[in-house]
mmCIF file of C-alpha atoms in Angstrom:
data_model
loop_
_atom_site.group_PDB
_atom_site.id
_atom_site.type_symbol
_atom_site.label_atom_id
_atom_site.label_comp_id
_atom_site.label_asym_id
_atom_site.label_seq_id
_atom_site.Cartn_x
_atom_site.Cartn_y
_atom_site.Cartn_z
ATOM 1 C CA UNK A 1 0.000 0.000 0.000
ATOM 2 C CA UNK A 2 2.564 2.528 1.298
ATOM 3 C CA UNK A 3 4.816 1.674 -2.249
ATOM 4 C CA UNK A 4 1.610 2.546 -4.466
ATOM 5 C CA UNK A 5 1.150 5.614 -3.077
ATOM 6 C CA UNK A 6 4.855 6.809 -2.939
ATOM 7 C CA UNK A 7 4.738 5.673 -6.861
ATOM 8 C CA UNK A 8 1.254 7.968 -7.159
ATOM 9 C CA UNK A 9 3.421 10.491 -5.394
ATOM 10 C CA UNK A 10 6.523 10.857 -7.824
ATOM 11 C CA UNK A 11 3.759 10.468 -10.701
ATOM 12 C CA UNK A 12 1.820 13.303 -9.475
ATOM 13 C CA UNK A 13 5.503 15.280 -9.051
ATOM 14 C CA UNK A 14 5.778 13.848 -13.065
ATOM 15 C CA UNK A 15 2.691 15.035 -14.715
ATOM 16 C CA UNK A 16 2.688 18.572 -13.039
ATOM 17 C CA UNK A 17 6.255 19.097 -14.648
ATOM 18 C CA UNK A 18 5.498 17.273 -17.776
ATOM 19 C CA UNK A 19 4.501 20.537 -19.004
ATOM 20 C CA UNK A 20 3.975 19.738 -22.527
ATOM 21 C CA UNK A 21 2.169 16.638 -21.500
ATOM 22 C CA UNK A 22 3.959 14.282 -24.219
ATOM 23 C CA UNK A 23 5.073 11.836 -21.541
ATOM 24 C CA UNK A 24 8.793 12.650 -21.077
ATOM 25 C CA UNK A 25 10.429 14.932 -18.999
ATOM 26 C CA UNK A 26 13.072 17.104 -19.971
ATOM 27 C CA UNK A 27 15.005 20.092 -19.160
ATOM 28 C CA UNK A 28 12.687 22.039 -22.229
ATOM 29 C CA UNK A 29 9.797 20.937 -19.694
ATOM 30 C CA UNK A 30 11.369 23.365 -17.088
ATOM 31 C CA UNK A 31 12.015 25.851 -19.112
ATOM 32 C CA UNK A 32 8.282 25.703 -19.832
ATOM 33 C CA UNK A 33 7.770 26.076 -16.471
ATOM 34 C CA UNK A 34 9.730 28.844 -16.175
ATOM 35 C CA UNK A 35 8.177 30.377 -18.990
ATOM 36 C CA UNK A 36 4.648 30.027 -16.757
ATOM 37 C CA UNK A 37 5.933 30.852 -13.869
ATOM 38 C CA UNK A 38 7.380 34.057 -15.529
ATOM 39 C CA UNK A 39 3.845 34.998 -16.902
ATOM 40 C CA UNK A 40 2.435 36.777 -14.284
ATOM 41 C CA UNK A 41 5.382 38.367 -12.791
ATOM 42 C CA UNK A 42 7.375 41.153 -13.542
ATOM 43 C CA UNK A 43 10.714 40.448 -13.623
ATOM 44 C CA UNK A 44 14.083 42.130 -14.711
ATOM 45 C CA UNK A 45 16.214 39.954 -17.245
ATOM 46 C CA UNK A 46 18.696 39.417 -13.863
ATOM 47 C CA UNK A 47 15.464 37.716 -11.928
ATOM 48 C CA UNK A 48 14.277 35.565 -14.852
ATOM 49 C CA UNK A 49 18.211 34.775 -15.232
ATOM 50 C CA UNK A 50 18.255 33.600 -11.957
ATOM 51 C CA UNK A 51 14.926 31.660 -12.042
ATOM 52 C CA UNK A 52 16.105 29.360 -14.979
ATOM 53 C CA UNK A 53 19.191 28.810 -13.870
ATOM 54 C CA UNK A 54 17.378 27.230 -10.678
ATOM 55 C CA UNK A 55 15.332 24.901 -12.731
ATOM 56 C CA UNK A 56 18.744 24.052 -14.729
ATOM 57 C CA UNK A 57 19.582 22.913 -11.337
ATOM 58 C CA UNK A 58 17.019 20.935 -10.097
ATOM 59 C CA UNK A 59 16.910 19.098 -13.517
ATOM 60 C CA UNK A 60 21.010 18.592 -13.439
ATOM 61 C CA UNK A 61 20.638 17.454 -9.543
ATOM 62 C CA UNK A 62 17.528 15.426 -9.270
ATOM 63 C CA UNK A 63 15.757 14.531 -12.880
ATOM 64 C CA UNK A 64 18.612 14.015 -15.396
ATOM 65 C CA UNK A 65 20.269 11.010 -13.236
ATOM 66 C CA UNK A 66 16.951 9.332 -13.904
ATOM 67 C CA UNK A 67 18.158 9.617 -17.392
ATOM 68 C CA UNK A 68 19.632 5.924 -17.721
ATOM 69 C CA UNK A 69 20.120 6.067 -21.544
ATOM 70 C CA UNK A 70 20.993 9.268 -21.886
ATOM 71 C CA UNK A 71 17.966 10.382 -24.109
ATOM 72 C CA UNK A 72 17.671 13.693 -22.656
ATOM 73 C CA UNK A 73 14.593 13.041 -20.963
ATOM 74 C CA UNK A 74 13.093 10.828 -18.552
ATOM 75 C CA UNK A 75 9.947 8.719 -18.308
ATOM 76 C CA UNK A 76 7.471 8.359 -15.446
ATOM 77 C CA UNK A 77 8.642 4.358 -14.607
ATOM 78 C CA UNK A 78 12.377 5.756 -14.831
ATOM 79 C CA UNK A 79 12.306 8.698 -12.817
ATOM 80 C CA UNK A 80 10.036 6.311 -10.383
ATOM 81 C CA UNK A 81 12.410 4.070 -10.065
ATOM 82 C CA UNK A 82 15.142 7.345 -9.158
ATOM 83 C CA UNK A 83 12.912 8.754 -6.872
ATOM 84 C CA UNK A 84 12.339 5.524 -5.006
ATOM 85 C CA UNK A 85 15.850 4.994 -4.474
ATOM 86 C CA UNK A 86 16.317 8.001 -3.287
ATOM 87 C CA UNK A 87 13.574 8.321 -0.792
ATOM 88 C CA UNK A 88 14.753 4.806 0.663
ATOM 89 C CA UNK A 89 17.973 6.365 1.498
ATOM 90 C CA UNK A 90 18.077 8.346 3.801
ATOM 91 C CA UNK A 91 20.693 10.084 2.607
ATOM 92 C CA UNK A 92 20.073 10.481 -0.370
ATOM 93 C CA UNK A 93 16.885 11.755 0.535
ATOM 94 C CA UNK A 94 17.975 14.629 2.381
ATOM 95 C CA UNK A 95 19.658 15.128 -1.111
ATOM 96 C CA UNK A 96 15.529 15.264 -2.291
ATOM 97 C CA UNK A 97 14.803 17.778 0.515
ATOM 98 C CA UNK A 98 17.226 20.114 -0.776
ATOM 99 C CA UNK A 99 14.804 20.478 -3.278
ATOM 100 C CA UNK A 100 12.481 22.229 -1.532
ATOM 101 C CA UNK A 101 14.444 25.237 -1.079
ATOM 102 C CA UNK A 102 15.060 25.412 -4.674
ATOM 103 C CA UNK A 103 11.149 25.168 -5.575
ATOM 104 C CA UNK A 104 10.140 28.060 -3.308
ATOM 105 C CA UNK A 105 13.396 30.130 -4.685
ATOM 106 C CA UNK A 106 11.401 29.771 -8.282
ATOM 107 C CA UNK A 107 8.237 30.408 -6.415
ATOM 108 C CA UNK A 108 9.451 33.564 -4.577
ATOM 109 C CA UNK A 109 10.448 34.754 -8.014
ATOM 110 C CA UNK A 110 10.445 38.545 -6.783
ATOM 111 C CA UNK A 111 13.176 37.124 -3.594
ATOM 112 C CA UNK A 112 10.536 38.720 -0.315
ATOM 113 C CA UNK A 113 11.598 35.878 0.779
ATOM 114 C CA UNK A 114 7.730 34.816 1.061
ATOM 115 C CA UNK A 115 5.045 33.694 -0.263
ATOM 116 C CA UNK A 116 1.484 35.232 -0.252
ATOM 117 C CA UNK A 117 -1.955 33.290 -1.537
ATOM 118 C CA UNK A 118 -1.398 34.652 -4.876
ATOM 119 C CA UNK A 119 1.838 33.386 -5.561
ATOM 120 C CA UNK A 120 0.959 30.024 -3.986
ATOM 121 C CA UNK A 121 -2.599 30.235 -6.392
ATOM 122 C CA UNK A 122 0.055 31.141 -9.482
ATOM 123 C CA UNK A 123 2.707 27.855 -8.483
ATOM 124 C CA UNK A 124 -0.502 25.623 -8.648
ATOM 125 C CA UNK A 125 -1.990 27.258 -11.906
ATOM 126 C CA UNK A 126 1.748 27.111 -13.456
ATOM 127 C CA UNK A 127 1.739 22.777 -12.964
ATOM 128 C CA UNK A 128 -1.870 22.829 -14.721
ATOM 129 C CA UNK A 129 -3.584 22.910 -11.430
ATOM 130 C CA UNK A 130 -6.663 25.283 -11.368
ATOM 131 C CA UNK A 131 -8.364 24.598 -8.113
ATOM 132 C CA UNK A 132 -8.026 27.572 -6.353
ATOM 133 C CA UNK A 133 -10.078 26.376 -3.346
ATOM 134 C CA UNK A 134 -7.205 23.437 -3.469
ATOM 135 C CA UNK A 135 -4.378 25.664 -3.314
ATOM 136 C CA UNK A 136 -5.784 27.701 -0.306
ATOM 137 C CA UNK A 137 -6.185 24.485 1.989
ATOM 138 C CA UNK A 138 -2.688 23.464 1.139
ATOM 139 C CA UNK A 139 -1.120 26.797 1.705
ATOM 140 C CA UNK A 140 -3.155 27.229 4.790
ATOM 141 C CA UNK A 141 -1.364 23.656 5.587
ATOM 142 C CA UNK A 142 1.669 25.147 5.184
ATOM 143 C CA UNK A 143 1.130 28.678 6.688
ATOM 144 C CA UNK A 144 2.042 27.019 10.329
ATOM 145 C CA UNK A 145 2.029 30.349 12.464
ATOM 146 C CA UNK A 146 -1.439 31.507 10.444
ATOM 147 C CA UNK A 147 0.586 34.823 9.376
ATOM 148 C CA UNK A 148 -0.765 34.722 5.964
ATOM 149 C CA UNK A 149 2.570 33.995 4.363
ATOM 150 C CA UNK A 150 4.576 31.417 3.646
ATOM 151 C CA UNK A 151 8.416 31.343 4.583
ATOM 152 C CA UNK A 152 10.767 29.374 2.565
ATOM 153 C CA UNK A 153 11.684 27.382 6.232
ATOM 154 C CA UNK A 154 7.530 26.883 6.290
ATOM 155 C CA UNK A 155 7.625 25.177 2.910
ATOM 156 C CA UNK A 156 10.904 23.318 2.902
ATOM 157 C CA UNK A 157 9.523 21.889 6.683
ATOM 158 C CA UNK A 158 6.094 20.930 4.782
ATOM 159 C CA UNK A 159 7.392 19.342 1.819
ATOM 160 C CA UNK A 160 10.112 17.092 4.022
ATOM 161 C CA UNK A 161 7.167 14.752 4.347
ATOM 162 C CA UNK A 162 5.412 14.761 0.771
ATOM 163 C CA UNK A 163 7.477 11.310 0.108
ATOM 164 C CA UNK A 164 6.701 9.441 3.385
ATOM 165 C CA UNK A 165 3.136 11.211 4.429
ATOM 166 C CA UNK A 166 -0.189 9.807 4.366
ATOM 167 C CA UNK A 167 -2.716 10.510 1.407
ATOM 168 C CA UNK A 168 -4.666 12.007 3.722
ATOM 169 C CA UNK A 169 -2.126 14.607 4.726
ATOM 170 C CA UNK A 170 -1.997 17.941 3.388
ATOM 171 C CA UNK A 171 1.599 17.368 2.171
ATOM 172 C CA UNK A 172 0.528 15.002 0.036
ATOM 173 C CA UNK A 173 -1.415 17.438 -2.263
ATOM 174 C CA UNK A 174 1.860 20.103 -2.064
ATOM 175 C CA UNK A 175 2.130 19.208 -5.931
ATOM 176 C CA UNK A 176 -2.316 19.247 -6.246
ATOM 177 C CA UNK A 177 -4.037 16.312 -6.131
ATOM 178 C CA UNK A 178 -2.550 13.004 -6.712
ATOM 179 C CA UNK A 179 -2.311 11.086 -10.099
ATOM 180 C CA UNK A 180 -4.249 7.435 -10.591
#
């Protein structure tokens, strides 16, 4: 039971950043990403800089070793069968929680060093997730001292458990609801 949903889990974290839907993931599906996330923010050339050299990063650090044959991209059973690894290690899973930090830095695209409902709404709407009513409950989850803003501590501390967590948990909708 617990192995089905950690494999729902890393297929959920697939399809939101299969942006193009076609299957694979690559590094052009962050850069998509980037290109959504960059929509609705104003950003100097420095800031977008910045933001896509993040998600260069977290596909260098954590999706390309999935890449086994060296394709350029990754499918949903091989980056499973990364992620798995990686979250029975412990340490390599710490290696998956330095994620985190990275994801809110592309979040927190203007660097306050926060994030408000908005930007959380915008994150969700940017993996193809429209549910605004979703969003709210998870970044009321998140919002631990009820200040009406997320720190980057807040959500690094509430993603640690989107791996191991219950499906009834709130961390286990931090990427929207899960996949089939």
């Amino acid at each position: 039971m617990a192995e089905k949903l950690l494999e729902r889990k890393i297929a959920t974290l697939f399809t939101r950043l299969d942006i193009d839907g076609n299957g694979l993931l690559d590094q052009g599906d962050l850069g998509r990403w980037a290109d959504k996330l960059l929509a609705s923010r104003n950003l100097d050339a420095e800031g977008e800089k910045q933001l896509r050299a993040r998600l260069d990063f977290l596909w260098t650090a954590f999706f390309a070793p999935a890449d086994t044959d060296n394709s350029g991209s990754v499918n949903v059973a091989k980056m499973t069968t990364y992620l798995k690894g990686m979250v029975a290690d412990e340490s390599k899973r710490q290696d998956l929680r330095s994620l985190l930090p990275q994801i809110f830095d592309a979040i927190d695209s203007d660097k306050s060093g926060s994030l408000n409902k908005e930007k959380f709404i915008k994150f969700f709407k940017a993996m193809n997730v429209n549910d605004e009513a979703l969003a709210n409950k998870v970044f009321e989850s998140i919002n631990s001292n009820g200040n009406g803003s997320v720190s980057r501590d807040e959500f690094s501390e509430f993603g640690k458990s989107f791996f191991t967590c219950a499906e009834n948990e709130p961390a286990s909708l931090l990427f929207g609801p899960l996949v089939n």
